[in-house]
mmCIF file of C-alpha atoms in Angstrom:
data_model
loop_
_atom_site.group_PDB
_atom_site.id
_atom_site.type_symbol
_atom_site.label_atom_id
_atom_site.label_comp_id
_atom_site.label_asym_id
_atom_site.label_seq_id
_atom_site.Cartn_x
_atom_site.Cartn_y
_atom_site.Cartn_z
ATOM 1 C CA UNK A 127 150.041 97.068 28.354
ATOM 2 C CA UNK A 128 151.444 100.442 29.039
ATOM 3 C CA UNK A 129 147.703 102.113 30.140
ATOM 4 C CA UNK A 130 146.956 98.850 32.213
ATOM 5 C CA UNK A 131 150.380 99.476 34.123
ATOM 6 C CA UNK A 132 149.622 103.239 34.468
ATOM 7 C CA UNK A 133 145.843 102.373 35.744
ATOM 8 C CA UNK A 134 147.731 100.261 38.514
ATOM 9 C CA UNK A 135 150.186 102.872 39.378
ATOM 10 C CA UNK A 136 147.532 105.541 39.667
ATOM 11 C CA UNK A 137 145.946 102.935 42.161
ATOM 12 C CA UNK A 138 148.931 102.644 43.990
ATOM 13 C CA UNK A 139 149.500 106.422 44.514
ATOM 14 C CA UNK A 140 145.565 106.549 45.280
ATOM 15 C CA UNK A 141 146.315 103.989 48.056
ATOM 16 C CA UNK A 142 149.376 105.485 49.390
ATOM 17 C CA UNK A 143 147.441 108.933 49.698
ATOM 18 C CA UNK A 144 144.479 107.089 51.550
ATOM 19 C CA UNK A 145 146.523 105.117 53.926
ATOM 20 C CA UNK A 146 149.090 107.858 54.724
ATOM 21 C CA UNK A 147 146.011 110.137 55.816
ATOM 22 C CA UNK A 148 146.907 112.879 52.939
ATOM 23 C CA UNK A 149 143.470 112.610 51.435
ATOM 24 C CA UNK A 150 142.092 113.836 55.235
ATOM 25 C CA UNK A 151 141.852 117.165 55.256
ATOM 26 C CA UNK A 152 141.649 117.321 59.174
ATOM 27 C CA UNK A 153 144.961 115.423 59.151
ATOM 28 C CA UNK A 154 146.616 118.038 57.107
ATOM 29 C CA UNK A 155 145.468 120.930 58.377
ATOM 30 C CA UNK A 156 146.494 119.707 61.755
ATOM 31 C CA UNK A 157 150.179 119.382 60.434
ATOM 32 C CA UNK A 158 150.181 123.042 59.679
ATOM 33 C CA UNK A 159 148.706 123.948 63.238
ATOM 34 C CA UNK A 160 151.954 123.759 65.365
ATOM 35 C CA UNK A 161 150.396 126.075 67.706
ATOM 36 C CA UNK A 162 147.343 124.037 68.119
ATOM 37 C CA UNK A 163 146.116 120.452 67.318
ATOM 38 C CA UNK A 164 149.465 119.580 65.650
ATOM 39 C CA UNK A 165 149.877 116.278 63.966
ATOM 40 C CA UNK A 166 153.002 115.730 62.728
ATOM 41 C CA UNK A 167 151.988 112.360 60.542
ATOM 42 C CA UNK A 168 152.682 114.407 57.352
ATOM 43 C CA UNK A 169 156.386 114.568 58.036
ATOM 44 C CA UNK A 170 156.305 110.615 57.765
ATOM 45 C CA UNK A 171 154.220 111.084 54.450
ATOM 46 C CA UNK A 172 156.990 113.350 52.775
ATOM 47 C CA UNK A 173 159.640 111.270 54.269
ATOM 48 C CA UNK A 174 158.846 107.857 53.172
ATOM 49 C CA UNK A 175 157.853 109.373 49.384
ATOM 50 C CA UNK A 176 160.815 111.329 49.243
ATOM 51 C CA UNK A 177 163.410 108.463 50.469
ATOM 52 C CA UNK A 178 161.671 105.969 47.850
ATOM 53 C CA UNK A 179 161.520 108.506 45.291
ATOM 54 C CA UNK A 180 165.143 109.641 45.860
ATOM 55 C CA UNK A 181 166.176 105.982 45.435
ATOM 56 C CA UNK A 182 164.217 104.701 42.730
ATOM 57 C CA UNK A 183 164.743 107.652 40.410
ATOM 58 C CA UNK A 184 168.435 106.984 40.767
ATOM 59 C CA UNK A 185 167.972 103.414 39.375
ATOM 60 C CA UNK A 186 165.242 104.436 36.899
ATOM 61 C CA UNK A 187 166.113 107.487 35.116
ATOM 62 C CA UNK A 188 169.662 106.528 34.073
ATOM 63 C CA UNK A 189 168.400 103.936 31.774
ATOM 64 C CA UNK A 190 168.331 104.760 28.211
ATOM 65 C CA UNK A 191 164.363 105.175 28.005
ATOM 66 C CA UNK A 192 161.394 104.085 29.850
ATOM 67 C CA UNK A 193 159.700 100.730 29.266
ATOM 68 C CA UNK A 194 156.737 102.132 27.078
ATOM 69 C CA UNK A 195 158.150 104.913 25.820
ATOM 70 C CA UNK A 196 161.043 106.338 23.507
ATOM 71 C CA UNK A 197 162.276 108.650 25.744
ATOM 72 C CA UNK A 198 161.978 110.502 29.281
ATOM 73 C CA UNK A 199 159.824 113.536 29.841
ATOM 74 C CA UNK A 200 161.480 115.509 32.299
ATOM 75 C CA UNK A 201 160.627 118.834 33.364
ATOM 76 C CA UNK A 202 163.016 121.221 31.855
ATOM 77 C CA UNK A 203 162.063 124.593 33.611
ATOM 78 C CA UNK A 204 164.462 125.982 35.740
ATOM 79 C CA UNK A 205 164.086 129.418 36.162
ATOM 80 C CA UNK A 206 163.093 130.782 39.854
ATOM 81 C CA UNK A 207 161.102 133.808 39.263
ATOM 82 C CA UNK A 208 158.174 135.612 40.457
ATOM 83 C CA UNK A 209 155.558 133.616 38.625
ATOM 84 C CA UNK A 210 156.835 130.312 40.512
ATOM 85 C CA UNK A 211 156.908 132.396 44.223
ATOM 86 C CA UNK A 212 153.333 133.986 43.592
ATOM 87 C CA UNK A 213 152.099 130.588 42.337
ATOM 88 C CA UNK A 214 153.592 128.457 44.935
ATOM 89 C CA UNK A 215 152.347 131.184 47.500
ATOM 90 C CA UNK A 216 149.042 131.107 46.258
ATOM 91 C CA UNK A 217 148.819 127.227 46.161
ATOM 92 C CA UNK A 218 150.083 127.451 49.897
ATOM 93 C CA UNK A 219 147.374 129.673 50.911
ATOM 94 C CA UNK A 220 144.596 127.811 49.295
ATOM 95 C CA UNK A 221 145.858 124.430 50.855
ATOM 96 C CA UNK A 222 145.599 125.990 53.934
ATOM 97 C CA UNK A 223 142.574 127.641 53.605
ATOM 98 C CA UNK A 224 140.969 124.041 52.058
ATOM 99 C CA UNK A 225 143.041 121.507 53.689
ATOM 100 C CA UNK A 226 143.308 119.400 50.168
ATOM 101 C CA UNK A 227 146.085 119.597 47.805
ATOM 102 C CA UNK A 228 145.320 118.158 44.164
ATOM 103 C CA UNK A 229 147.061 114.796 44.776
ATOM 104 C CA UNK A 230 145.103 114.427 48.055
ATOM 105 C CA UNK A 231 141.916 115.145 46.704
ATOM 106 C CA UNK A 232 141.945 113.317 43.385
ATOM 107 C CA UNK A 233 141.711 109.734 45.017
ATOM 108 C CA UNK A 234 139.302 110.342 47.560
ATOM 109 C CA UNK A 235 136.677 111.362 44.843
ATOM 110 C CA UNK A 236 136.251 107.880 44.636
ATOM 111 C CA UNK A 237 134.979 107.773 48.440
ATOM 112 C CA UNK A 238 131.909 109.859 47.177
ATOM 113 C CA UNK A 239 132.222 112.612 49.868
ATOM 114 C CA UNK A 240 130.478 115.796 48.443
ATOM 115 C CA UNK A 241 133.217 118.261 49.765
ATOM 116 C CA UNK A 242 135.843 116.327 47.777
ATOM 117 C CA UNK A 243 133.918 117.037 44.421
ATOM 118 C CA UNK A 244 133.216 120.622 45.464
ATOM 119 C CA UNK A 245 136.693 121.195 46.167
ATOM 120 C CA UNK A 246 137.984 119.632 43.195
ATOM 121 C CA UNK A 247 135.455 121.730 40.967
ATOM 122 C CA UNK A 248 136.923 124.774 42.471
ATOM 123 C CA UNK A 249 140.432 123.342 41.741
ATOM 124 C CA UNK A 250 139.541 122.509 37.998
ATOM 125 C CA UNK A 251 137.879 126.129 37.828
ATOM 126 C CA UNK A 252 141.029 127.529 39.098
ATOM 127 C CA UNK A 253 143.235 125.657 36.726
ATOM 128 C CA UNK A 254 141.406 126.701 33.385
ATOM 129 C CA UNK A 255 141.161 130.167 34.455
ATOM 130 C CA UNK A 256 144.775 130.213 34.935
ATOM 131 C CA UNK A 257 145.678 128.491 31.475
ATOM 132 C CA UNK A 258 143.082 130.110 29.488
ATOM 133 C CA UNK A 259 142.194 133.411 31.112
ATOM 134 C CA UNK A 260 145.842 135.366 30.211
ATOM 135 C CA UNK A 261 145.050 133.769 26.332
ATOM 136 C CA UNK A 262 141.350 135.251 26.810
ATOM 137 C CA UNK A 263 142.620 138.656 27.853
ATOM 138 C CA UNK A 264 145.163 139.456 25.735
ATOM 139 C CA UNK A 265 143.009 138.367 22.792
ATOM 140 C CA UNK A 266 140.423 140.904 23.866
ATOM 141 C CA UNK A 267 143.132 143.679 24.513
ATOM 142 C CA UNK A 268 144.520 143.310 20.885
ATOM 143 C CA UNK A 269 140.821 142.980 19.111
ATOM 144 C CA UNK B 57 140.013 118.964 66.503
ATOM 145 C CA UNK B 58 142.505 116.370 67.210
ATOM 146 C CA UNK B 59 143.639 113.821 64.790
ATOM 147 C CA UNK B 60 145.378 110.670 65.715
ATOM 148 C CA UNK B 61 149.035 110.624 64.902
ATOM 149 C CA UNK B 62 149.868 107.786 62.571
ATOM 150 C CA UNK B 63 153.817 107.562 61.975
ATOM 151 C CA UNK B 64 153.662 103.911 60.779
ATOM 152 C CA UNK B 65 150.459 104.209 58.244
ATOM 153 C CA UNK B 66 151.823 107.331 56.972
ATOM 154 C CA UNK B 67 155.211 106.051 56.418
ATOM 155 C CA UNK B 68 153.654 103.077 54.344
ATOM 156 C CA UNK B 69 151.425 105.316 52.322
ATOM 157 C CA UNK B 70 154.402 107.819 51.607
ATOM 158 C CA UNK B 71 156.323 104.900 50.607
ATOM 159 C CA UNK B 72 153.430 103.593 48.261
ATOM 160 C CA UNK B 73 153.280 107.244 46.868
ATOM 161 C CA UNK B 74 157.133 106.843 46.212
ATOM 162 C CA UNK B 75 156.764 103.609 44.520
ATOM 163 C CA UNK B 76 154.185 104.885 42.141
ATOM 164 C CA UNK B 77 156.345 107.957 41.278
ATOM 165 C CA UNK B 78 159.427 105.566 40.268
ATOM 166 C CA UNK B 79 157.159 103.096 38.430
ATOM 167 C CA UNK B 80 155.514 105.908 36.251
ATOM 168 C CA UNK B 81 159.167 107.495 35.616
ATOM 169 C CA UNK B 82 160.169 103.675 34.822
ATOM 170 C CA UNK B 83 157.137 102.603 32.546
ATOM 171 C CA UNK B 84 156.189 106.063 30.872
ATOM 172 C CA UNK B 85 158.846 108.305 31.651
ATOM 173 C CA UNK B 86 156.741 110.793 33.217
ATOM 174 C CA UNK B 87 156.783 112.951 36.484
ATOM 175 C CA UNK B 88 154.395 111.805 38.763
ATOM 176 C CA UNK B 89 152.588 115.244 39.635
ATOM 177 C CA UNK B 90 148.965 115.652 40.426
ATOM 178 C CA UNK B 91 148.749 119.062 38.875
ATOM 179 C CA UNK B 92 150.558 118.098 35.827
ATOM 180 C CA UNK B 93 148.332 114.998 35.372
ATOM 181 C CA UNK B 94 145.095 116.627 36.005
ATOM 182 C CA UNK B 95 145.783 119.802 33.902
ATOM 183 C CA UNK B 96 147.120 117.982 31.181
ATOM 184 C CA UNK B 97 143.782 115.541 31.281
ATOM 185 C CA UNK B 98 141.430 118.791 31.071
ATOM 186 C CA UNK B 99 143.779 120.741 28.228
ATOM 187 C CA UNK B 100 145.627 117.653 26.657
ATOM 188 C CA UNK B 101 148.205 118.364 23.891
ATOM 189 C CA UNK B 102 147.092 115.590 21.942
ATOM 190 C CA UNK B 103 144.530 112.643 22.312
ATOM 191 C CA UNK B 104 147.104 109.964 23.571
ATOM 192 C CA UNK B 105 148.196 112.868 25.965
ATOM 193 C CA UNK B 106 145.176 113.073 27.633
ATOM 194 C CA UNK B 107 144.397 109.384 27.456
ATOM 195 C CA UNK B 108 147.092 107.899 30.048
ATOM 196 C CA UNK B 109 146.591 110.941 32.367
ATOM 197 C CA UNK B 110 142.662 110.006 32.382
ATOM 198 C CA UNK B 111 143.573 106.421 32.741
ATOM 199 C CA UNK B 112 146.022 107.224 35.715
ATOM 200 C CA UNK B 113 143.275 109.485 37.549
ATOM 201 C CA UNK B 114 140.866 106.652 37.226
ATOM 202 C CA UNK B 115 143.174 104.214 38.984
ATOM 203 C CA UNK B 116 143.663 106.858 41.589
ATOM 204 C CA UNK B 117 139.986 107.076 42.108
ATOM 205 C CA UNK B 118 139.561 103.253 42.558
ATOM 206 C CA UNK B 119 141.825 103.643 46.051
ATOM 207 C CA UNK B 120 139.249 104.206 48.326
ATOM 208 C CA UNK B 121 137.253 101.255 47.116
ATOM 209 C CA UNK B 122 140.422 98.989 47.442
ATOM 210 C CA UNK B 123 140.774 100.365 50.965
ATOM 211 C CA UNK B 124 137.334 99.697 51.711
ATOM 212 C CA UNK B 125 138.053 95.902 50.617
ATOM 213 C CA UNK B 126 140.972 95.692 52.912
ATOM 214 C CA UNK B 127 139.564 97.331 55.973
ATOM 215 C CA UNK B 128 136.006 97.285 56.003
ATOM 216 C CA UNK B 129 135.987 100.625 56.260
ATOM 217 C CA UNK B 130 135.860 103.823 53.751
ATOM 218 C CA UNK B 131 138.984 106.226 54.343
ATOM 219 C CA UNK B 132 138.248 108.558 57.075
ATOM 220 C CA UNK B 133 137.663 112.195 55.371
ATOM 221 C CA UNK B 134 136.857 114.995 57.964
ATOM 222 C CA UNK B 135 136.690 118.488 56.456
ATOM 223 C CA UNK B 136 137.387 120.939 59.262
ATOM 224 C CA UNK B 137 136.571 124.275 57.186
ATOM 225 C CA UNK B 138 133.361 125.323 56.060
ATOM 226 C CA UNK B 139 132.008 125.082 52.103
ATOM 227 C CA UNK B 140 132.750 128.571 51.082
ATOM 228 C CA UNK B 141 136.337 128.096 52.240
ATOM 229 C CA UNK B 142 136.814 124.776 50.556
ATOM 230 C CA UNK B 143 135.732 126.560 47.411
ATOM 231 C CA UNK B 144 137.629 129.628 47.801
ATOM 232 C CA UNK B 145 140.529 127.315 48.763
ATOM 233 C CA UNK B 146 140.097 125.054 45.560
ATOM 234 C CA UNK B 147 140.098 127.904 43.436
ATOM 235 C CA UNK B 148 143.386 129.332 44.930
ATOM 236 C CA UNK B 149 144.910 126.054 44.760
ATOM 237 C CA UNK B 150 144.222 125.793 40.977
ATOM 238 C CA UNK B 151 145.453 129.247 40.316
ATOM 239 C CA UNK B 152 148.549 128.508 42.368
ATOM 240 C CA UNK B 153 149.463 125.122 41.032
ATOM 241 C CA UNK B 154 148.989 126.338 37.599
ATOM 242 C CA UNK B 155 151.535 129.261 37.874
ATOM 243 C CA UNK B 156 153.707 127.719 40.274
ATOM 244 C CA UNK B 157 154.065 124.769 38.011
ATOM 245 C CA UNK B 158 153.337 121.925 40.245
ATOM 246 C CA UNK B 159 151.906 120.901 43.758
ATOM 247 C CA UNK B 160 153.323 118.497 46.668
ATOM 248 C CA UNK B 161 153.600 115.589 44.398
ATOM 249 C CA UNK B 162 155.178 117.298 41.431
ATOM 250 C CA UNK B 163 157.720 119.759 43.644
ATOM 251 C CA UNK B 164 157.470 118.088 46.863
ATOM 252 C CA UNK B 165 158.081 114.578 45.917
ATOM 253 C CA UNK B 166 159.209 114.346 42.024
ATOM 254 C CA UNK B 167 161.242 117.623 41.894
ATOM 255 C CA UNK B 168 163.132 117.334 45.200
ATOM 256 C CA UNK B 169 164.097 113.757 44.381
ATOM 257 C CA UNK B 170 165.232 115.179 41.287
ATOM 258 C CA UNK B 171 167.518 118.078 42.807
ATOM 259 C CA UNK B 172 165.740 120.758 41.103
ATOM 260 C CA UNK B 173 166.377 123.717 42.776
ATOM 261 C CA UNK B 174 163.311 125.300 41.509
ATOM 262 C CA UNK B 175 161.175 122.473 42.915
ATOM 263 C CA UNK B 176 162.945 122.890 46.607
ATOM 264 C CA UNK B 177 162.038 126.784 46.168
ATOM 265 C CA UNK B 178 158.534 125.957 45.490
ATOM 266 C CA UNK B 179 158.313 123.232 48.099
ATOM 267 C CA UNK B 180 159.590 125.654 50.801
ATOM 268 C CA UNK B 181 157.433 128.783 49.752
ATOM 269 C CA UNK B 182 154.065 126.632 49.685
ATOM 270 C CA UNK B 183 154.790 125.091 53.066
ATOM 271 C CA UNK B 184 155.738 128.288 54.624
ATOM 272 C CA UNK B 185 152.685 129.938 53.357
ATOM 273 C CA UNK B 186 150.468 127.204 54.345
ATOM 274 C CA UNK B 187 151.726 126.988 57.864
ATOM 275 C CA UNK B 188 151.188 131.062 57.911
ATOM 276 C CA UNK B 189 147.326 130.604 56.562
ATOM 277 C CA UNK B 190 146.689 128.074 58.959
ATOM 278 C CA UNK B 191 148.018 129.955 61.745
ATOM 279 C CA UNK B 192 146.009 133.324 60.664
ATOM 280 C CA UNK B 193 142.868 131.276 59.955
ATOM 281 C CA UNK B 194 143.045 129.211 63.355
ATOM 282 C CA UNK B 195 144.499 131.799 65.535
ATOM 283 C CA UNK B 196 144.346 135.061 64.536
ATOM 284 C CA UNK B 197 141.085 134.983 62.930
ATOM 285 C CA UNK B 198 139.210 132.442 64.397
ATOM 286 C CA UNK B 199 141.179 132.707 67.830
#
């Protein structure tokens, strides 16, 4: 039951991405191109998503536990450090270059457009290098 | 290239993204960040930890087909950049979201809705970096 609901939630998220235009890089890049062919639509995506989540979390999170787990798994990291700022900057630069963010790309993998798969392949490579690279370097340095 | 301003579709899609975030919290007690879901699917902590993430991604990928059923068209995906830019951008996004601990959905929607200062800072930084990158790509280099 839990996995069926998670599947449906994934489909709802994906439909939101597709309907809102977040899965279309031309629209996303135009949002960031105020000096050129500006398309302000993404303000409405963020506004709609935030408004619903702000209210919904106030209802959902104060409950004792989620429906299908023993406790909530909320992020505990609070630190604002160089790693966060450099990471967010790198993400913003990559987003501006490619036009896809991870949440925008994953659902439209199902549209079988080659460019989405190319982006996602590079995204996965970046995640794996960032996750596994530092450990491998440390191991080599200590060996 | 111009794109059509779609405030209502974007607001509705955004609200669906928000609903998905609230449902995932209520059902599984999890933050709906595309980065965390993808990274955890690639490198899961244990078998069940990987399983729910793959199920969520499988749900997301069905969205274009549902969109086709509902509207008679595949969602529009127009990539305004070259293939090398798609790949370089994708790799940078992968590095950035890993070190930055999240992307548009995780920090920008879920984190801000939890009033996480870390997420508010990250979102501000990656939005500004993206505006600057698109300006440079389109009006300095490409201008």
